[in-house]
């Protein structure tokens, strides 16, 4: 039986997660980190140990270990990570109006609501699921009004000193507040796969994730993991448990990057999704030159 855990990360400085969907320039960054990028970072970290790398890859390939993307959390003054607020991406969801809009005033009201909802990137897990584990669209509007500040975007100017005529360039980053950070969910089939992963993620914290790691970006401390179980005392943990274990929901949302092969593309017709451009340069001491 697979067990799921929350891994909260305390970011020790700014992070640089490139936004390839908007051109992939150094200025464009996002505050979340995709599962495929995390997988690549882990493989790069342990790449020198061929046996460890193959063991990790086999666990993922065989489904003994599943990894989500990284999303924000907010502590709200609570010291116990089990009581923190854990956020998930806003679902790509088609909503049917209960009644048609007939007046100009209703049209304006509906447009205002949709603009607010459009700005919402993340939804608190406890709002994403009601007691029956079903999605409630009205919670998105509530979240638009109560969304906490996880941190702030920043842009710094650097000078390229590799050339005789040093030209300035701009680097974007995201700096999390002291009461916020990132977390991800990992599922394990066996205890041995969890022990292996815990060792790897501790090593990765020293190297960091994302770009500009040579400048100190992306380093983190992995806090004590939290098992996702059914408990009414922990609001968001209990909501995540319902969302993950519910076998009778009308729809499901992937919290990892979906990369279908040729035989699976037709399955996408039954769902809704957004396309994400994935590109960039490989960062590895084992490679000579820039490999894209």
Coordinates of C-alpha atoms in Angstrom, one line a residue:
X1 CA 0.0 0.0 0.0
X2 CA 1.4 3.4 -1.0
X3 CA 2.0 5.9 1.8
X4 CA 2.1 9.7 1.0
X5 CA 4.2 12.3 2.7
X6 CA 4.5 16.1 2.7
X7 CA 8.0 17.4 2.4
X8 CA 8.1 21.1 3.5
X9 CA 11.2 23.0 2.3
X10 CA 12.6 26.0 4.1
X11 CA 14.2 28.1 1.4
X12 CA 17.5 29.6 2.6
X13 CA 17.6 32.4 0.0
X14 CA 16.1 33.5 -3.3
X15 CA 15.1 30.9 -6.0
X16 CA 15.4 31.2 -9.7
X17 CA 12.8 29.0 -11.4
X18 CA 12.7 29.9 -15.1
X19 CA 9.4 30.6 -16.8
X20 CA 10.0 28.9 -20.2
X21 CA 6.4 29.5 -21.2
X22 CA 7.2 33.3 -21.4
X23 CA 10.4 33.1 -23.4
X24 CA 12.7 31.6 -20.8
X25 CA 14.7 34.8 -20.3
X26 CA 16.6 35.4 -17.1
X27 CA 14.1 38.0 -16.0
X28 CA 11.0 35.7 -16.2
X29 CA 10.6 33.5 -13.1
X30 CA 7.8 31.7 -11.3
X31 CA 7.4 30.7 -7.7
X32 CA 6.6 27.0 -8.2
X33 CA 8.9 24.2 -9.4
X34 CA 7.7 21.3 -11.7
X35 CA 8.0 17.6 -10.9
X36 CA 10.1 16.9 -14.0
X37 CA 12.6 19.6 -13.0
X38 CA 12.8 18.2 -9.5
X39 CA 13.4 14.7 -11.0
X40 CA 16.1 16.1 -13.2
X41 CA 17.7 17.9 -10.3
X42 CA 17.8 14.7 -8.2
X43 CA 19.3 12.7 -11.1
X44 CA 21.9 15.4 -11.6
X45 CA 22.7 15.4 -7.9
X46 CA 23.4 11.7 -7.6
X47 CA 24.6 11.2 -11.2
X48 CA 28.2 10.3 -10.1
X49 CA 26.9 7.4 -8.2
X50 CA 25.6 5.1 -11.0
X51 CA 24.2 2.5 -8.7
X52 CA 22.3 5.0 -6.6
X53 CA 21.0 6.7 -9.8
X54 CA 19.8 3.5 -11.3
X55 CA 18.1 2.5 -8.1
X56 CA 16.2 5.8 -7.9
X57 CA 15.2 5.7 -11.6
X58 CA 14.0 2.1 -11.2
X59 CA 11.8 3.1 -8.2
X60 CA 10.2 5.9 -10.2
X61 CA 9.8 3.8 -13.4
X62 CA 8.2 0.9 -11.4
X63 CA 5.8 3.2 -9.6
X64 CA 7.3 2.5 -6.2
X65 CA 8.0 6.3 -5.8
X66 CA 5.8 9.1 -7.2
X67 CA 6.7 12.8 -6.9
X68 CA 4.5 15.9 -7.2
X69 CA 5.5 19.4 -8.3
X70 CA 6.5 22.0 -5.7
X71 CA 3.8 24.3 -4.4
X72 CA 3.7 27.1 -1.8
X73 CA 2.8 26.7 1.9
X74 CA 1.9 29.4 4.5
X75 CA 2.6 28.9 8.2
X76 CA 0.2 31.7 9.6
X77 CA 2.3 31.8 12.8
X78 CA 2.0 28.1 13.5
X79 CA 5.2 26.4 14.5
X80 CA 4.0 22.8 13.8
X81 CA 4.3 22.1 10.0
X82 CA 1.4 19.7 10.3
X83 CA -0.9 22.8 10.9
X84 CA 0.4 24.9 8.1
X85 CA -1.7 25.9 5.0
X86 CA -0.8 23.9 1.9
X87 CA -1.8 25.2 -1.5
X88 CA -2.4 23.4 -4.8
X89 CA -2.7 24.7 -8.3
X90 CA -6.0 26.2 -9.4
X91 CA -7.8 23.4 -11.3
X92 CA -8.4 23.7 -15.0
X93 CA -12.1 23.1 -14.7
X94 CA -15.2 23.7 -16.8
X95 CA -18.1 25.2 -14.8
X96 CA -21.6 25.2 -16.0
X97 CA -23.7 28.3 -15.1
X98 CA -26.8 27.4 -13.1
X99 CA -28.8 30.1 -14.9
X100 CA -28.3 32.2 -17.9
X101 CA -27.2 35.9 -17.6
X102 CA -30.0 38.2 -18.7
X103 CA -29.2 41.7 -17.6
X104 CA -26.3 44.1 -18.0
X105 CA -25.7 44.3 -14.3
X106 CA -25.4 40.5 -14.0
X107 CA -22.9 40.5 -16.9
X108 CA -20.8 43.1 -15.1
X109 CA -21.0 41.1 -11.9
X110 CA -20.0 37.9 -13.6
X111 CA -17.1 39.6 -15.4
X112 CA -15.8 41.0 -12.1
X113 CA -15.9 37.6 -10.5
X114 CA -14.2 35.9 -13.4
X115 CA -11.4 38.5 -13.4
X116 CA -10.8 37.8 -9.7
X117 CA -10.8 34.1 -10.2
X118 CA -8.4 34.4 -13.2
X119 CA -5.8 36.0 -10.9
X120 CA -5.8 33.0 -8.5
X121 CA -2.9 30.7 -9.1
X122 CA -3.2 28.5 -6.1
X123 CA -6.0 27.2 -3.9
X124 CA -5.7 26.1 -0.4
X125 CA -6.2 22.3 -0.2
X126 CA -8.9 22.5 2.5
X127 CA -10.9 24.8 0.2
X128 CA -10.4 22.6 -2.9
X129 CA -12.2 19.7 -1.3
X130 CA -15.4 19.7 0.7
X131 CA -16.3 16.8 3.0
X132 CA -17.3 14.6 0.1
X133 CA -14.0 15.4 -1.7
X134 CA -15.7 17.3 -4.5
X135 CA -14.5 20.6 -6.0
X136 CA -16.4 23.7 -5.1
X137 CA -15.9 26.6 -7.6
X138 CA -17.1 29.2 -5.2
X139 CA -14.0 28.6 -3.1
X140 CA -11.9 30.1 -5.8
X141 CA -13.5 33.5 -5.3
X142 CA -13.0 33.2 -1.6
X143 CA -9.4 32.3 -2.1
X144 CA -8.9 35.4 -4.3
X145 CA -9.9 37.5 -1.3
X146 CA -7.9 35.7 1.3
X147 CA -4.7 34.6 -0.5
X148 CA -1.7 35.3 1.7
X149 CA 1.6 36.8 0.4
X150 CA 4.1 34.0 0.0
X151 CA 6.9 36.3 -0.9
X152 CA 7.9 38.7 -3.7
X153 CA 9.5 38.8 -7.1
X154 CA 12.8 40.6 -7.4
X155 CA 15.1 41.6 -10.3
X156 CA 18.8 42.3 -9.8
X157 CA 21.2 43.7 -12.4
X158 CA 24.5 42.0 -13.0
X159 CA 27.4 42.7 -15.3
X160 CA 28.9 40.1 -17.6
X161 CA 32.6 40.1 -16.9
X162 CA 33.5 37.3 -19.2
X163 CA 33.8 39.8 -22.1
X164 CA 36.1 42.8 -22.4
X165 CA 33.2 45.1 -22.7
X166 CA 31.0 44.0 -19.8
X167 CA 27.3 44.4 -20.5
X168 CA 24.6 44.5 -17.9
X169 CA 21.9 41.9 -17.7
X170 CA 18.9 41.3 -15.4
X171 CA 18.2 38.2 -13.3
X172 CA 14.8 37.5 -11.8
X173 CA 14.2 35.7 -8.6
X174 CA 11.5 34.9 -6.0
X175 CA 12.2 35.5 -2.3
X176 CA 9.8 33.7 0.1
X177 CA 8.7 35.3 3.3
X178 CA 9.9 33.7 6.6
X179 CA 6.5 32.1 7.2
X180 CA 6.3 30.6 3.6
X181 CA 8.1 28.2 1.4
X182 CA 7.6 25.3 -0.9
X183 CA 6.5 21.7 -0.4
X184 CA 5.9 18.6 -2.5
X185 CA 4.2 15.3 -2.0
X186 CA 5.9 11.9 -2.4
X187 CA 4.3 8.5 -2.4
X188 CA 6.3 5.4 -1.4
X189 CA 5.4 1.7 -1.9
X190 CA 8.2 0.5 0.4
X191 CA 10.1 1.7 3.4
X192 CA 13.4 1.2 1.6
X193 CA 12.4 3.6 -1.2
X194 CA 11.6 6.2 1.4
X195 CA 14.9 5.8 3.2
X196 CA 16.7 6.2 -0.2
X197 CA 14.8 9.3 -1.1
X198 CA 15.3 11.0 2.3
X199 CA 19.1 10.7 1.9
X200 CA 18.9 12.1 -1.6
X201 CA 16.7 15.1 -0.8
X202 CA 19.1 16.0 2.1
X203 CA 22.0 16.1 -0.3
X204 CA 20.0 18.1 -2.8
X205 CA 19.4 20.8 -0.3
X206 CA 23.1 21.7 -0.2
X207 CA 23.3 22.0 -4.0
X208 CA 20.0 23.7 -4.5
X209 CA 17.3 23.6 -7.1
X210 CA 16.5 25.8 -10.1
X211 CA 18.9 28.2 -11.8
X212 CA 21.7 30.4 -10.7
X213 CA 22.8 27.9 -8.1
X214 CA 26.4 29.1 -8.5
X215 CA 25.2 32.4 -7.1
X216 CA 23.7 30.7 -4.0
X217 CA 20.1 30.5 -5.3
X218 CA 17.8 27.6 -4.6
X219 CA 19.4 26.1 -1.4
X220 CA 16.9 24.7 1.1
X221 CA 16.5 22.8 4.4
X222 CA 14.1 19.9 4.2
X223 CA 11.9 20.0 7.4
X224 CA 10.5 16.9 9.0
X225 CA 8.2 15.1 6.5
X226 CA 4.5 14.7 7.4
X227 CA 2.6 11.6 6.7
X228 CA -0.7 12.3 4.9
X229 CA -3.4 10.5 7.0
X230 CA -7.0 11.0 7.9
X231 CA -7.1 13.3 10.9
X232 CA -9.7 16.0 11.7
X233 CA -7.2 17.9 13.8
X234 CA -5.1 18.8 10.8
X235 CA -7.3 20.7 8.3
X236 CA -5.1 20.8 5.2
X237 CA -3.4 17.4 5.8
X238 CA -6.8 15.8 6.1
X239 CA -8.0 17.6 2.9
X240 CA -4.9 16.3 1.0
X241 CA -5.7 12.8 2.3
X242 CA -9.3 13.0 1.0
X243 CA -8.2 14.4 -2.4
X244 CA -5.5 11.7 -2.9
X245 CA -7.5 8.7 -1.6
X246 CA -11.0 9.5 -3.0
X247 CA -11.8 6.8 -5.6
X248 CA -15.3 8.0 -6.5
X249 CA -14.7 11.6 -7.5
X250 CA -16.2 12.9 -10.7
X251 CA -12.8 14.3 -11.8
X252 CA -9.2 14.3 -10.8
X253 CA -6.3 16.7 -11.1
X254 CA -2.7 15.9 -11.7
X255 CA -0.2 17.6 -9.4
X256 CA 2.7 16.4 -11.5
X257 CA 3.8 17.2 -15.0
X258 CA 2.0 15.0 -17.5
X259 CA 4.1 13.8 -20.4
X260 CA 2.1 11.3 -22.5
X261 CA 3.7 9.0 -25.0
X262 CA 2.3 8.4 -28.5
X263 CA -0.1 5.8 -27.2
X264 CA -1.6 8.0 -24.5
X265 CA -2.2 11.3 -26.4
X266 CA -5.8 10.3 -27.3
X267 CA -6.6 10.1 -23.6
X268 CA -6.1 13.8 -23.2
X269 CA -9.4 14.3 -25.1
X270 CA -11.3 13.3 -22.0
X271 CA -9.8 16.1 -19.8
X272 CA -8.8 19.7 -19.8
X273 CA -5.2 20.9 -19.6
X274 CA -2.7 23.6 -20.5
X275 CA 0.4 23.1 -22.6
X276 CA 3.7 24.0 -21.0
X277 CA 6.9 24.5 -22.8
X278 CA 9.8 22.6 -21.2
X279 CA 13.3 23.6 -22.3
X280 CA 16.6 24.8 -20.9
X281 CA 20.3 24.0 -20.5
X282 CA 21.6 21.0 -18.7
X283 CA 23.7 21.8 -15.7
X284 CA 26.2 19.0 -15.0
X285 CA 29.9 18.9 -14.2
X286 CA 30.1 15.7 -16.3
X287 CA 29.2 17.5 -19.6
X288 CA 31.5 19.7 -21.6
X289 CA 29.9 22.9 -23.0
X290 CA 26.3 24.1 -22.9
X291 CA 23.9 21.3 -23.7
X292 CA 20.3 22.4 -24.3

